[in-house]
JSON list of C-alpha atoms and ligand atoms in Angstrom, two decimals:
[
{"chain": "A", "resi": 1, "resn": "MET", "atom": "CA", "xyz": [0.00, 0.00, 0.00]},
{"chain": "A", "resi": 2, "resn": "PRO", "atom": "CA", "xyz": [1.50, 3.38, -0.94]},
{"chain": "A", "resi": 3, "resn": "LEU", "atom": "CA", "xyz": [1.60, 5.93, 1.82]},
{"chain": "A", "resi": 4, "resn": "PHE", "atom": "CA", "xyz": [-0.12, 8.43, -0.38]},
{"chain": "A", "resi": 5, "resn": "ASP", "atom": "CA", "xyz": [-1.73, 8.19, -3.79]},
{"chain": "A", "resi": 6, "resn": "PHE", "atom": "CA", "xyz": [0.89, 10.01, -5.77]},
{"chain": "A", "resi": 7, "resn": "SER", "atom": "CA", "xyz": [-0.68, 9.21, -9.13]},
{"chain": "A", "resi": 8, "resn": "LYS", "atom": "CA", "xyz": [-3.48, 11.76, -8.61]},
{"chain": "A", "resi": 9, "resn": "ASP", "atom": "CA", "xyz": [-1.45, 14.80, -7.88]},
{"chain": "A", "resi": 10, "resn": "GLU", "atom": "CA", "xyz": [-0.35, 17.89, -9.76]},
{"chain": "A", "resi": 11, "resn": "ARG", "atom": "CA", "xyz": [3.15, 17.37, -8.51]},
{"chain": "A", "resi": 12, "resn": "GLY", "atom": "CA", "xyz": [3.45, 14.47, -10.94]},
{"chain": "A", "resi": 13, "resn": "LYS", "atom": "CA", "xyz": [3.87, 16.97, -13.76]},
{"chain": "A", "resi": 14, "resn": "VAL", "atom": "CA", "xyz": [7.54, 17.68, -13.28]},
{"chain": "A", "resi": 15, "resn": "HIS", "atom": "CA", "xyz": [9.17, 18.38, -16.62]},
{"chain": "A", "resi": 16, "resn": "SER", "atom": "CA", "xyz": [12.49, 20.13, -15.97]},
{"chain": "A", "resi": 17, "resn": "ILE", "atom": "CA", "xyz": [15.41, 20.69, -13.67]},
{"chain": "A", "resi": 18, "resn": "LYS", "atom": "CA", "xyz": [17.40, 23.89, -13.24]},
{"chain": "A", "resi": 19, "resn": "LYS", "atom": "CA", "xyz": [20.93, 23.64, -14.61]},
{"chain": "A", "resi": 20, "resn": "ARG", "atom": "CA", "xyz": [22.24, 25.02, -11.32]},
{"chain": "A", "resi": 21, "resn": "THR", "atom": "CA", "xyz": [20.46, 22.31, -9.30]},
{"chain": "A", "resi": 22, "resn": "LEU", "atom": "CA", "xyz": [21.79, 19.57, -11.54]},
{"chain": "A", "resi": 23, "resn": "ARG", "atom": "CA", "xyz": [25.29, 20.97, -11.14]},
{"chain": "A", "resi": 24, "resn": "MET", "atom": "CA", "xyz": [24.87, 20.90, -7.35]},
{"chain": "A", "resi": 25, "resn": "ILE", "atom": "CA", "xyz": [23.83, 17.25, -7.53]},
{"chain": "A", "resi": 26, "resn": "LEU", "atom": "CA", "xyz": [26.88, 16.29, -9.57]},
{"chain": "A", "resi": 27, "resn": "GLU", "atom": "CA", "xyz": [29.23, 18.29, -7.36]},
{"chain": "A", "resi": 28, "resn": "ALA", "atom": "CA", "xyz": [27.78, 16.85, -4.16]},
{"chain": "A", "resi": 29, "resn": "SER", "atom": "CA", "xyz": [28.00, 13.35, -5.62]},
{"chain": "A", "resi": 30, "resn": "LYS", "atom": "CA", "xyz": [31.61, 13.92, -6.54]},
{"chain": "A", "resi": 31, "resn": "SER", "atom": "CA", "xyz": [32.55, 15.23, -3.11]},
{"chain": "A", "resi": 32, "resn": "SER", "atom": "CA", "xyz": [30.75, 12.33, -1.38]},
{"chain": "A", "resi": 33, "resn": "PHE", "atom": "CA", "xyz": [32.64, 9.75, -3.41]},
{"chain": "A", "resi": 34, "resn": "PRO", "atom": "CA", "xyz": [33.19, 6.87, -2.59]},
{"chain": "A", "resi": 35, "resn": "GLU", "atom": "CA", "xyz": [30.09, 7.24, -0.40]},
{"chain": "A", "resi": 36, "resn": "GLU", "atom": "CA", "xyz": [26.64, 7.83, -1.79]},
{"chain": "A", "resi": 37, "resn": "PHE", "atom": "CA", "xyz": [25.03, 11.20, -1.82]},
{"chain": "A", "resi": 38, "resn": "GLY", "atom": "CA", "xyz": [21.29, 11.48, -1.30]},
{"chain": "A", "resi": 39, "resn": "ALA", "atom": "CA", "xyz": [18.70, 14.24, -1.13]},
{"chain": "A", "resi": 40, "resn": "PHE", "atom": "CA", "xyz": [15.11, 15.05, -1.89]},
{"chain": "A", "resi": 41, "resn": "LEU", "atom": "CA", "xyz": [14.05, 17.12, -4.88]},
{"chain": "A", "resi": 42, "resn": "ARG", "atom": "CA", "xyz": [11.89, 20.19, -4.46]},
{"chain": "A", "resi": 43, "resn": "ALA", "atom": "CA", "xyz": [10.01, 21.60, -7.44]},
{"chain": "A", "resi": 44, "resn": "GLU", "atom": "CA", "xyz": [8.00, 24.67, -8.22]},
{"chain": "A", "resi": 45, "resn": "LYS", "atom": "CA", "xyz": [5.59, 24.73, -11.17]},
{"chain": "A", "resi": 46, "resn": "GLY", "atom": "CA", "xyz": [7.06, 21.58, -12.68]},
{"chain": "A", "resi": 47, "resn": "VAL", "atom": "CA", "xyz": [10.70, 22.64, -12.38]},
{"chain": "A", "resi": 48, "resn": "ILE", "atom": "CA", "xyz": [13.10, 21.04, -9.89]},
{"chain": "A", "resi": 49, "resn": "LYS", "atom": "CA", "xyz": [14.87, 23.94, -8.22]},
{"chain": "A", "resi": 50, "resn": "GLU", "atom": "CA", "xyz": [16.15, 22.82, -4.88]},
{"chain": "A", "resi": 51, "resn": "LEU", "atom": "CA", "xyz": [17.74, 19.94, -2.99]},
{"chain": "A", "resi": 52, "resn": "VAL", "atom": "CA", "xyz": [16.53, 19.11, 0.47]},
{"chain": "A", "resi": 53, "resn": "LEU", "atom": "CA", "xyz": [19.23, 17.44, 2.50]},
{"chain": "A", "resi": 54, "resn": "LEU", "atom": "CA", "xyz": [18.26, 15.39, 5.48]},
{"chain": "A", "resi": 55, "resn": "PRO", "atom": "CA", "xyz": [20.55, 15.12, 8.47]},
{"chain": "A", "resi": 56, "resn": "GLY", "atom": "CA", "xyz": [22.36, 11.83, 8.77]},
{"chain": "A", "resi": 57, "resn": "THR", "atom": "CA", "xyz": [21.26, 10.47, 5.43]},
{"chain": "A", "resi": 58, "resn": "VAL", "atom": "CA", "xyz": [24.58, 9.99, 3.75]},
{"chain": "A", "resi": 59, "resn": "SER", "atom": "CA", "xyz": [27.69, 7.94, 4.48]},
{"chain": "A", "resi": 60, "resn": "GLY", "atom": "CA", "xyz": [27.97, 4.23, 4.77]},
{"chain": "A", "resi": 61, "resn": "GLU", "atom": "CA", "xyz": [25.03, 1.96, 4.26]},
{"chain": "A", "resi": 62, "resn": "ARG", "atom": "CA", "xyz": [24.50, 1.56, 0.59]},
{"chain": "A", "resi": 63, "resn": "HIS", "atom": "CA", "xyz": [20.95, 2.24, -0.53]},
{"chain": "A", "resi": 64, "resn": "ALA", "atom": "CA", "xyz": [19.76, 2.69, 3.02]},
{"chain": "A", "resi": 65, "resn": "ILE", "atom": "CA", "xyz": [19.99, 6.44, 2.70]},
{"chain": "A", "resi": 66, "resn": "PHE", "atom": "CA", "xyz": [16.27, 6.88, 2.34]},
{"chain": "A", "resi": 67, "resn": "ARG", "atom": "CA", "xyz": [14.59, 5.12, 5.17]},
{"chain": "A", "resi": 68, "resn": "MET", "atom": "CA", "xyz": [10.86, 5.06, 5.05]},
{"chain": "A", "resi": 69, "resn": "HIS", "atom": "CA", "xyz": [10.43, 6.81, 8.38]},
{"chain": "A", "resi": 70, "resn": "MET", "atom": "CA", "xyz": [12.52, 9.68, 7.14]},
{"chain": "A", "resi": 71, "resn": "LEU", "atom": "CA", "xyz": [10.47, 10.43, 4.05]},
{"chain": "A", "resi": 72, "resn": "PRO", "atom": "CA", "xyz": [9.16, 13.92, 4.58]},
{"chain": "A", "resi": 73, "resn": "ILE", "atom": "CA", "xyz": [5.49, 14.81, 4.30]},
{"chain": "A", "resi": 74, "resn": "ASP", "atom": "CA", "xyz": [6.36, 17.95, 2.43]},
{"chain": "A", "resi": 75, "resn": "PHE", "atom": "CA", "xyz": [4.13, 18.84, -0.45]},
{"chain": "A", "resi": 76, "resn": "THR", "atom": "CA", "xyz": [6.79, 20.62, -2.43]},
{"chain": "A", "resi": 77, "resn": "ILE", "atom": "CA", "xyz": [8.97, 17.52, -2.65]},
{"chain": "A", "resi": 78, "resn": "VAL", "atom": "CA", "xyz": [8.60, 15.59, -5.88]},
{"chain": "A", "resi": 79, "resn": "GLY", "atom": "CA", "xyz": [11.15, 12.81, -5.55]},
{"chain": "A", "resi": 80, "resn": "THR", "atom": "CA", "xyz": [14.68, 11.80, -4.69]},
{"chain": "A", "resi": 81, "resn": "VAL", "atom": "CA", "xyz": [18.21, 11.93, -5.99]},
{"chain": "A", "resi": 82, "resn": "HIS", "atom": "CA", "xyz": [21.13, 9.74, -5.05]},
{"chain": "A", "resi": 83, "resn": "SER", "atom": "CA", "xyz": [24.48, 8.82, -6.45]},
{"chain": "A", "resi": 84, "resn": "HIS", "atom": "CA", "xyz": [25.91, 5.52, -7.58]},
{"chain": "A", "resi": 85, "resn": "PRO", "atom": "CA", "xyz": [29.65, 5.55, -6.98]},
{"chain": "A", "resi": 86, "resn": "SER", "atom": "CA", "xyz": [29.83, 2.25, -8.89]},
{"chain": "A", "resi": 87, "resn": "GLY", "atom": "CA", "xyz": [28.95, 4.11, -12.09]},
{"chain": "A", "resi": 88, "resn": "ALA", "atom": "CA", "xyz": [25.83, 2.00, -12.74]},
{"chain": "A", "resi": 89, "resn": "CYS", "atom": "CA", "xyz": [23.25, 4.49, -13.99]},
{"chain": "A", "resi": 90, "resn": "TYR", "atom": "CA", "xyz": [20.15, 2.40, -13.36]},
{"chain": "A", "resi": 91, "resn": "PRO", "atom": "CA", "xyz": [18.07, 1.66, -10.26]},
{"chain": "A", "resi": 92, "resn": "SER", "atom": "CA", "xyz": [18.71, -1.31, -8.00]},
{"chain": "A", "resi": 93, "resn": "GLU", "atom": "CA", "xyz": [15.82, -3.36, -6.66]},
{"chain": "A", "resi": 94, "resn": "ALA", "atom": "CA", "xyz": [15.89, -1.30, -3.47]},
{"chain": "A", "resi": 95, "resn": "ASP", "atom": "CA", "xyz": [15.77, 1.86, -5.55]},
{"chain": "A", "resi": 96, "resn": "ARG", "atom": "CA", "xyz": [12.75, 0.61, -7.50]},
{"chain": "A", "resi": 97, "resn": "GLU", "atom": "CA", "xyz": [10.99, -0.15, -4.24]},
{"chain": "A", "resi": 98, "resn": "LEU", "atom": "CA", "xyz": [11.66, 3.39, -3.03]},
{"chain": "A", "resi": 99, "resn": "PHE", "atom": "CA", "xyz": [10.57, 4.93, -6.34]},
{"chain": "A", "resi": 100, "resn": "ARG", "atom": "CA", "xyz": [7.29, 3.02, -6.25]},
{"chain": "A", "resi": 101, "resn": "ARG", "atom": "CA", "xyz": [6.52, 4.25, -2.77]},
{"chain": "A", "resi": 102, "resn": "TYR", "atom": "CA", "xyz": [7.60, 7.83, -2.80]},
{"chain": "A", "resi": 103, "resn": "GLY", "atom": "CA", "xyz": [7.53, 10.68, -5.28]},
{"chain": "A", "resi": 104, "resn": "TRP", "atom": "CA", "xyz": [7.28, 10.92, -9.06]},
{"chain": "A", "resi": 105, "resn": "VAL", "atom": "CA", "xyz": [10.71, 11.68, -10.36]},
{"chain": "A", "resi": 106, "resn": "HIS", "atom": "CA", "xyz": [14.01, 10.23, -9.23]},
{"chain": "A", "resi": 107, "resn": "ILE", "atom": "CA", "xyz": [17.50, 11.01, -10.35]},
{"chain": "A", "resi": 108, "resn": "ILE", "atom": "CA", "xyz": [20.49, 8.73, -10.20]},
{"chain": "A", "resi": 109, "resn": "ALA", "atom": "CA", "xyz": [23.85, 10.43, -10.63]},
{"chain": "A", "resi": 110, "resn": "CYS", "atom": "CA", "xyz": [26.55, 7.97, -11.59]},
{"chain": "A", "resi": 111, "resn": "SER", "atom": "CA", "xyz": [30.30, 8.15, -11.33]},
{"chain": "A", "resi": 112, "resn": "PRO", "atom": "CA", "xyz": [32.33, 9.89, -12.85]},
{"chain": "A", "resi": 113, "resn": "TYR", "atom": "CA", "xyz": [29.67, 12.60, -12.34]},
{"chain": "A", "resi": 114, "resn": "ASP", "atom": "CA", "xyz": [30.29, 14.63, -15.43]},
{"chain": "A", "resi": 115, "resn": "ARG", "atom": "CA", "xyz": [27.55, 16.62, -17.14]},
{"chain": "A", "resi": 116, "resn": "SER", "atom": "CA", "xyz": [25.92, 13.57, -18.71]},
{"chain": "A", "resi": 117, "resn": "SER", "atom": "CA", "xyz": [26.39, 11.20, -15.75]},
{"chain": "A", "resi": 118, "resn": "TRP", "atom": "CA", "xyz": [22.78, 11.13, -14.62]},
{"chain": "A", "resi": 119, "resn": "THR", "atom": "CA", "xyz": [19.43, 9.64, -15.54]},
{"chain": "A", "resi": 120, "resn": "ALA", "atom": "CA", "xyz": [15.91, 10.52, -14.43]},
{"chain": "A", "resi": 121, "resn": "PHE", "atom": "CA", "xyz": [13.40, 7.76, -13.68]},
{"chain": "A", "resi": 122, "resn": "ASP", "atom": "CA", "xyz": [9.67, 7.61, -13.14]},
{"chain": "A", "resi": 123, "resn": "MET", "atom": "CA", "xyz": [7.93, 5.88, -10.26]},
{"chain": "A", "resi": 124, "resn": "MET", "atom": "CA", "xyz": [8.14, 2.54, -12.06]},
{"chain": "A", "resi": 125, "resn": "GLY", "atom": "CA", "xyz": [11.91, 2.86, -12.38]},
{"chain": "A", "resi": 126, "resn": "GLU", "atom": "CA", "xyz": [11.76, 3.49, -16.13]},
{"chain": "A", "resi": 127, "resn": "PRO", "atom": "CA", "xyz": [13.98, 6.20, -17.61]},
{"chain": "A", "resi": 128, "resn": "ARG", "atom": "CA", "xyz": [12.04, 9.38, -18.27]},
{"chain": "A", "resi": 129, "resn": "GLU", "atom": "CA", "xyz": [12.74, 12.71, -19.90]},
{"chain": "A", "resi": 130, "resn": "LEU", "atom": "CA", "xyz": [13.77, 15.64, -17.75]},
{"chain": "A", "resi": 131, "resn": "LYS", "atom": "CA", "xyz": [14.74, 18.85, -19.48]},
{"chain": "A", "resi": 132, "resn": "VAL", "atom": "CA", "xyz": [17.60, 20.96, -18.19]},
{"chain": "A", "resi": 133, "resn": "VAL", "atom": "CA", "xyz": [16.67, 24.64, -18.08]},
{"chain": "A", "resi": 134, "resn": "ASP", "atom": "CA", "xyz": [18.44, 27.85, -17.12]},
{"chain": "B", "resi": 1, "resn": "ZN", "atom": "ZN1", "xyz": [20.68, 3.30, -5.95]}
]
């Protein structure tokens, strides 16, 4: 059972990410290496503009960075981002489980974290389009 019926919500209509926000993701991923970086994505009118960092979410436990009890009930948050230091730019089973349960758009940044080292996914874990805007 999902915590919230995300399919019937305006927030599902995210179409873009600010270039600046994407750059922050890649830089944070790079500086967290070899650990994972994780954050929530905040959007305004369909554009992802901000990262929401949660205390104590990073270092160590692989793919445990988003624990269910930590998922914020914040209606400006549209999904998650995390890094894959391994360089694999696709979701693990644990990632898919998270994507199904929380949010609409999820970004995986993969090593070496250059400008094209990221992919956006929908709640089913399928790659989706996300435009980069100024
Ligand atoms: Zn992952």
